[in-house]
Short mmCIF file of C-alpha atoms in Angstrom, two decimals:
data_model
loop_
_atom_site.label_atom_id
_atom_site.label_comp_id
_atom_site.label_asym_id
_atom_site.label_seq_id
_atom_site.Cartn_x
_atom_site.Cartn_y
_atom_site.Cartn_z
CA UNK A 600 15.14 -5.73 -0.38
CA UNK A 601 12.00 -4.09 -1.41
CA UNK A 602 8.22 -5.47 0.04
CA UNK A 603 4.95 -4.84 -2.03
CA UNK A 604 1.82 -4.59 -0.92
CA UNK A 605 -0.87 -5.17 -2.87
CA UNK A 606 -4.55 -6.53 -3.33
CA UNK A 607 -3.52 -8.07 -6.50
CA UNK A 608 -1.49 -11.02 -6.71
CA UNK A 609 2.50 -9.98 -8.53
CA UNK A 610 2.00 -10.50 -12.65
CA UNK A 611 5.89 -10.72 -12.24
CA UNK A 612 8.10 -12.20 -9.21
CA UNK A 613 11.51 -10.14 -8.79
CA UNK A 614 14.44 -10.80 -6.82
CA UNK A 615 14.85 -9.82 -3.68
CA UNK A 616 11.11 -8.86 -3.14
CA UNK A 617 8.58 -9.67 -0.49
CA UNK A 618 5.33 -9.88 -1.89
CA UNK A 619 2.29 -9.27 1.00
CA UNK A 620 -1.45 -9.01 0.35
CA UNK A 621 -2.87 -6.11 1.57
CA UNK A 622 -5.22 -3.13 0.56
CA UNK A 623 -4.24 0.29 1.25
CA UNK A 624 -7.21 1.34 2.51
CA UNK A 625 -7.19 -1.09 5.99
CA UNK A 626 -5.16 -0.03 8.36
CA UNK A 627 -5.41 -3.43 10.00
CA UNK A 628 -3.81 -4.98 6.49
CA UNK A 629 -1.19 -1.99 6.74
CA UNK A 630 0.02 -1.38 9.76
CA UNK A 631 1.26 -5.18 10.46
CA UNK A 632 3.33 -4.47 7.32
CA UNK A 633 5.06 -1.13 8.75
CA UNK A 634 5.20 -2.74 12.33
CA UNK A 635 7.08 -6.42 11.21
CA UNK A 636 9.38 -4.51 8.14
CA UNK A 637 12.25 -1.68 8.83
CA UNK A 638 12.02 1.15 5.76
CA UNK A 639 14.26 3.42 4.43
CA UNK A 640 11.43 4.91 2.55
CA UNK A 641 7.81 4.44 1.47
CA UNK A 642 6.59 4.65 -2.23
CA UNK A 643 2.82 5.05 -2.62
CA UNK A 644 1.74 3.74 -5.94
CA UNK A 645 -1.44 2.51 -5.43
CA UNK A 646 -4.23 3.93 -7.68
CA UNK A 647 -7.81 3.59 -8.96
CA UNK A 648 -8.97 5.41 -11.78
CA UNK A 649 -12.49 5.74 -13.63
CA UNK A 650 -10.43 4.80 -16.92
CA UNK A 651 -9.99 1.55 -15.31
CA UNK A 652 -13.71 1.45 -14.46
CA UNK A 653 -13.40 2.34 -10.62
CA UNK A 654 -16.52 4.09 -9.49
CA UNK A 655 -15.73 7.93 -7.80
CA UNK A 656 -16.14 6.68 -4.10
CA UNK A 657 -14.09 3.82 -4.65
CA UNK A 658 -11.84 6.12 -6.18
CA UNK A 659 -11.55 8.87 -3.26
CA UNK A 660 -11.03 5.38 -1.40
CA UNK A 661 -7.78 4.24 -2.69
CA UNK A 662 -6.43 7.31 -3.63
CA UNK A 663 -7.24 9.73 -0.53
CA UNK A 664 -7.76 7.54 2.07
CA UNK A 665 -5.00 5.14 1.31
CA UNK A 666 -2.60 7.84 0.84
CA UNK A 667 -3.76 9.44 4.44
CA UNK A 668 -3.42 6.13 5.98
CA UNK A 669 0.10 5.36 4.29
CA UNK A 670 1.32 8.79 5.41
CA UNK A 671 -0.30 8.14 8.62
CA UNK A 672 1.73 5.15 9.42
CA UNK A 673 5.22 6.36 7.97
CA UNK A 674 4.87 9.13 10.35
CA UNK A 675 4.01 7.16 13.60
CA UNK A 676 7.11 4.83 12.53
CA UNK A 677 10.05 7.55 11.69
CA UNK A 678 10.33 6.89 8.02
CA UNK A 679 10.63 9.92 5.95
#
């Protein structure tokens, strides 16, 4: 079973998927997520990119920040 989290709603619906609402950058969208869910493992995809028109401290936002706090709570919850 895989869960996404996303600010976006799902372009696609796939089996076997929980789909959650959630930005990267909150911890108090995040940390429900890694609190109510067991993982196996965490993949980080979320992005923002000037190519997409995302302004540089928006930027820094998503991709810093939201990487520190996704590495933040994988650590305080064991997953690897």
């Amino acid at each position: 079973q895989f869960i996404v989290a996303d600010i976006q709603s799902p372009h696609q619906i796939l089996p076997n998927t929980i789909y959650l609402k959630a930005d990267v950058r909150n911890e108090t969208d995040m940390r429900p997520i890694f609190e109510q869910h067991r993982f196996d493992c965490v993949l980080h995809l979320a992005a923002a990119h000037k190519d997409f028109g995302v302004e540089q401290e928006e930027s820094f936002e998503v991709n810093e920040n939201g990487t520190a706090l996704v590495s933040q709570l994988a650590g305080q919850y064991g997953i690897k």
